[in-house]
Protein backbone atom coordinates (compact mmCIF):
# COMPACT_ATOMS: atom_id res chain seq x y z
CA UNK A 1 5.10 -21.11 -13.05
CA UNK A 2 1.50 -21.09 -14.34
CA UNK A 3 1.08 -17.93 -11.95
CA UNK A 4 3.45 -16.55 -13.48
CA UNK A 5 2.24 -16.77 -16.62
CA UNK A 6 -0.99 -15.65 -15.81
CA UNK A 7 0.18 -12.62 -14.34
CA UNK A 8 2.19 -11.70 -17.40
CA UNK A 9 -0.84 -12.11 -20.16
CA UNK A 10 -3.05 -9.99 -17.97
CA UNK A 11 -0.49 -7.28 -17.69
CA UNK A 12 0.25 -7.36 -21.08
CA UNK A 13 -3.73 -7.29 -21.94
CA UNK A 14 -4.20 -4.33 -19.73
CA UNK A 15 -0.99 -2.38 -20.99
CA UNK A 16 -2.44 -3.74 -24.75
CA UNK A 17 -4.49 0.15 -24.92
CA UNK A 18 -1.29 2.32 -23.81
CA UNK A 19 0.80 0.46 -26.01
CA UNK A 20 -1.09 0.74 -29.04
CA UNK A 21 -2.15 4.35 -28.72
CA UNK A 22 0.86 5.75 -27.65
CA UNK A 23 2.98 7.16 -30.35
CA UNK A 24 5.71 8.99 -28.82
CA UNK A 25 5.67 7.89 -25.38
CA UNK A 26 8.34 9.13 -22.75
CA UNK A 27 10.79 6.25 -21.92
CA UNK A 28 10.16 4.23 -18.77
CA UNK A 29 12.17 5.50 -15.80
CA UNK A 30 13.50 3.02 -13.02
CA UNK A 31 11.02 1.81 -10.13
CA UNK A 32 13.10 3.88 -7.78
CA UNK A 33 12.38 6.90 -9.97
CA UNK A 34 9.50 9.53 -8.06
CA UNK A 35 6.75 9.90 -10.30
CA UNK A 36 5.16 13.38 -10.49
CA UNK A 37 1.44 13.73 -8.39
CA UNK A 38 -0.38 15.30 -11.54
CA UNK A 39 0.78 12.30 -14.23
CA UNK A 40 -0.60 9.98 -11.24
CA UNK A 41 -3.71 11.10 -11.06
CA UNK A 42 -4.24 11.25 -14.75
CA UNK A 43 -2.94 7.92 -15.16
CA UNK A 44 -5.57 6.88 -12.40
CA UNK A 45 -8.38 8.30 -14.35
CA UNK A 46 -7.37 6.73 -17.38
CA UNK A 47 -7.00 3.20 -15.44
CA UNK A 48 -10.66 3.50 -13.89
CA UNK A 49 -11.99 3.84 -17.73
CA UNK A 50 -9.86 1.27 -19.23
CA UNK A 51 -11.11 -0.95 -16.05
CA UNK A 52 -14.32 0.28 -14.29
CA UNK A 53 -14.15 -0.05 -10.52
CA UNK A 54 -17.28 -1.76 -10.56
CA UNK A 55 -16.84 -4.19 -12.90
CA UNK A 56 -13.00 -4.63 -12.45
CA UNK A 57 -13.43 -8.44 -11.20
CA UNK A 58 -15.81 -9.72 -14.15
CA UNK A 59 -13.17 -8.36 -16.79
CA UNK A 60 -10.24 -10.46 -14.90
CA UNK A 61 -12.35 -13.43 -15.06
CA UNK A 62 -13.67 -12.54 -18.51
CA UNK A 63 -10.07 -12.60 -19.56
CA UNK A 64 -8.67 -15.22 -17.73
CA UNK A 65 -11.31 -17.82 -18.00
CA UNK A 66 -10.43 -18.42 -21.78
CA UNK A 67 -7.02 -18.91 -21.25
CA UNK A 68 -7.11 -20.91 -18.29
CA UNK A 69 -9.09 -23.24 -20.13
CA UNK A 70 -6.83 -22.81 -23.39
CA UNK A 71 -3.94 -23.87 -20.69
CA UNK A 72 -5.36 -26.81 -19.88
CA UNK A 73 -6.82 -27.96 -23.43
CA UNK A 74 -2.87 -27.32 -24.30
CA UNK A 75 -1.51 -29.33 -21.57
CA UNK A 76 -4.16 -32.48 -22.99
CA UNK A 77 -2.60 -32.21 -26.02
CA UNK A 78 0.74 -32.58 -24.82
CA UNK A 79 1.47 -36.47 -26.70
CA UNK A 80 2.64 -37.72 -23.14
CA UNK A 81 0.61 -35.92 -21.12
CA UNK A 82 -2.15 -37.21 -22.93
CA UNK A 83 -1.29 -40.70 -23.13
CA UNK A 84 -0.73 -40.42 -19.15
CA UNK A 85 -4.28 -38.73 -18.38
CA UNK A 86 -6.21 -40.05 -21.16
CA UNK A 87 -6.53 -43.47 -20.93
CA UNK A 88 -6.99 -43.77 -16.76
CA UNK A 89 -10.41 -41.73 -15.96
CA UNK A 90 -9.17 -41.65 -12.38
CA UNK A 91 -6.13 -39.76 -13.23
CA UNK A 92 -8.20 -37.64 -15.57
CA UNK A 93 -10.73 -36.43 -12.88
CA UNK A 94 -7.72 -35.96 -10.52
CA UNK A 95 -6.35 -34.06 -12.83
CA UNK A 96 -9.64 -31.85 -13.50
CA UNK A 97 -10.30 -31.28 -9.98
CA UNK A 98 -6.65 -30.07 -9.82
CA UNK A 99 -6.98 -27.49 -12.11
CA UNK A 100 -10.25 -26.61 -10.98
CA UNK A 101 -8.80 -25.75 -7.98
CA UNK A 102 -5.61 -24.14 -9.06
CA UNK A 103 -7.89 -22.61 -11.64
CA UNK A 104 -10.11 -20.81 -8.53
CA UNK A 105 -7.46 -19.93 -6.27
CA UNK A 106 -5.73 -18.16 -8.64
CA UNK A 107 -8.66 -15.99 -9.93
CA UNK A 108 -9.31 -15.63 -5.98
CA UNK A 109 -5.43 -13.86 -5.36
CA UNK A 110 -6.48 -11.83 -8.66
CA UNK A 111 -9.42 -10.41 -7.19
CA UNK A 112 -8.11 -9.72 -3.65
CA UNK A 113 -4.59 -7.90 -5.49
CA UNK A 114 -7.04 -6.30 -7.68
CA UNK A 115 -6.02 -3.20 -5.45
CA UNK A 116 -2.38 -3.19 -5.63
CA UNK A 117 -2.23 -4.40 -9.47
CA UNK A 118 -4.19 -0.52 -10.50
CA UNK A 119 -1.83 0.93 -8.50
CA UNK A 120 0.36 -0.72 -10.09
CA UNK A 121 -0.52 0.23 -13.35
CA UNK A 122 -1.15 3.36 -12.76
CA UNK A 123 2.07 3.87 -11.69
CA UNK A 124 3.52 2.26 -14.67
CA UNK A 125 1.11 4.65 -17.15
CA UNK A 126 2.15 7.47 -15.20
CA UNK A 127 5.95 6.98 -15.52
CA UNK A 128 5.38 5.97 -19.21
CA UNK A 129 2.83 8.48 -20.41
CA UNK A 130 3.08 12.65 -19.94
CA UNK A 131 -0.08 14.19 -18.64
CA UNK A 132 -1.18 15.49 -22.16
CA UNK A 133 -0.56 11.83 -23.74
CA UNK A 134 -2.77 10.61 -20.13
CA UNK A 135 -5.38 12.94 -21.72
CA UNK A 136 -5.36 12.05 -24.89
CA UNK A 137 -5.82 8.54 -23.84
CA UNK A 138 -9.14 9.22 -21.71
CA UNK A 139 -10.11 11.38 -24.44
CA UNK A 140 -9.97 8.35 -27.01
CA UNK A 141 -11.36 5.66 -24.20
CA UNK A 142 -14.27 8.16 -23.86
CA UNK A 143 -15.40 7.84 -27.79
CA UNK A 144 -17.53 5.20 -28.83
CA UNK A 145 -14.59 3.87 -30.41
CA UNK A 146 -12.49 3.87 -27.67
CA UNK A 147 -15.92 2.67 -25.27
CA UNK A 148 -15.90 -0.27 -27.98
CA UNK A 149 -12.34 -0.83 -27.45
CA UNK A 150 -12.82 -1.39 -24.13
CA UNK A 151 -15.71 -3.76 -23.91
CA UNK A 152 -13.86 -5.67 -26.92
CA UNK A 153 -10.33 -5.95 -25.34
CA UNK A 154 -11.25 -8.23 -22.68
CA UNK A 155 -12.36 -11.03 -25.17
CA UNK A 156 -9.33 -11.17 -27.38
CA UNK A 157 -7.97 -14.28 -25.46
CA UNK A 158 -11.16 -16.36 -26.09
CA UNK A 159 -10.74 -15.37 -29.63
CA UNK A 160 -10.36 -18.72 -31.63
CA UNK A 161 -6.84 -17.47 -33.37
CA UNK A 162 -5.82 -16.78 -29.59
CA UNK A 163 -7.07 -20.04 -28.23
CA UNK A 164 -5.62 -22.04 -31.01
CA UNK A 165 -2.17 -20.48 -30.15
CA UNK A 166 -2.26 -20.92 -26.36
CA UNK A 167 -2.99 -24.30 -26.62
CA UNK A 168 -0.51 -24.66 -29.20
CA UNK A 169 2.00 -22.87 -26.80
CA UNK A 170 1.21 -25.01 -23.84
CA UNK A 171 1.48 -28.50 -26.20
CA UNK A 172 4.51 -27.47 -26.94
CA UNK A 173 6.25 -26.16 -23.49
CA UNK A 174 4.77 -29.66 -22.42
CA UNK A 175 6.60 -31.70 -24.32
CA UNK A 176 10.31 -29.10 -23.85
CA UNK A 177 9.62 -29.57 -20.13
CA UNK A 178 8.99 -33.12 -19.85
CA UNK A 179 12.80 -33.33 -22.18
CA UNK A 180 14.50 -30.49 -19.94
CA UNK A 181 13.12 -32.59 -16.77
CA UNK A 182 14.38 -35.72 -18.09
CA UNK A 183 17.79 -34.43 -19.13
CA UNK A 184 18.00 -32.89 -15.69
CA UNK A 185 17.66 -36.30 -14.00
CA UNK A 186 19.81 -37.78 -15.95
CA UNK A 187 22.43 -35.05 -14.99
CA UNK A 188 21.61 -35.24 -10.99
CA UNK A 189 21.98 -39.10 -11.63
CA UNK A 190 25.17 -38.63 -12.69
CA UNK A 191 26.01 -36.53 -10.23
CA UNK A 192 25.30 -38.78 -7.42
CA UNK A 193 26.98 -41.55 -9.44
CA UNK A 194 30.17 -40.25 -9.40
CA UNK A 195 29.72 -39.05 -5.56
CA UNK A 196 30.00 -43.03 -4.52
């Protein structure tokens, strides 16, 4: 699940610039659709300047490392949670280590799908965005506005509005999942109950 969510901000981070620039954008076609050769390669180029090759892996780290650790400040304030880590320093460095390592493998399947995620969005600017609109997109990323833009967008989750919310998100789906769980046993109990 936390995968999941991961993958999700970052997309919506990267598609942030298309999204706010794009006034009169085509609407998406279906996966199946075949996307035309020229609006590929435009929406390439305008992929490689919203996300240098070369420095591709330090901006997924730049904007995951914030929320990762805004995930896990959330989860700490989660009133149960809390109470369950907080007061045993055992269960508190198991629990550290654990997302430590959760924390590192996911940045590590990041990095090695860094490949097949551009493609990915390329594909997705190209089926959203005509070749003109693919222009005037590199045209903007290529102003110093648009060059600050870039460098800025990465650092919007470790903004402290941002940070506040994510860990005010994760408190919260903390404390709903810990009540959906319970409610859920209760159900299976009852299920197996009236089995016998």
């Amino acid at each position: 699940m936390r995968r999941i969510a991961y993958g999700s901000a970052l997309t919506l981070a990267l598609a942030m610039p298309a999204a706010a620039l794009a006034q009169q954008a085509t609407p998406p076609a279906t996966a199946a659709a075949p996307i035309e050769p020229a609006r590929l390669a435009a929406a390439r180029q305008v992929i490689d300047l919203i996300m240098p090759p070369a420095t591709r892996a330090a901006m997924i780290r730049s904007l995951l490392d914030p929320m990762l650790t805004n995930i896990r400040q959330g989860m700490m304030q989660a009133p149960v949670f809390a109470d369950a880590i907080g007061r045993d320093q055992r269960a508190r460095a198991t629990f550290d280590t654990f997302m430590t390592r959760q924390n590192e493998k996911t940045m590590a399947m990041l990095e090695a799908d860094l490949p097949s995620m551009v493609e990915a969005m390329s594909r997705a600017y190209a089926r959203r965005f005509t070749v003109a609109q693919l222009g005037d997109l590199r045209t903007f990323f290529e102003t110093p506005t648009g060059q600050v833009y870039m460098r800025e967008a990465s650092t919007l989750m470790s903004d402290p509005d941002v940070a506040a919310w994510q860990r005010q998100m994760m408190a919260r789906s903390m404390e709903r999942v810990q009540q959906d769980v319970a409610a859920f046993a209760k159900d299976m109990a009852k299920i197996q109950q009236d089995k016998k």
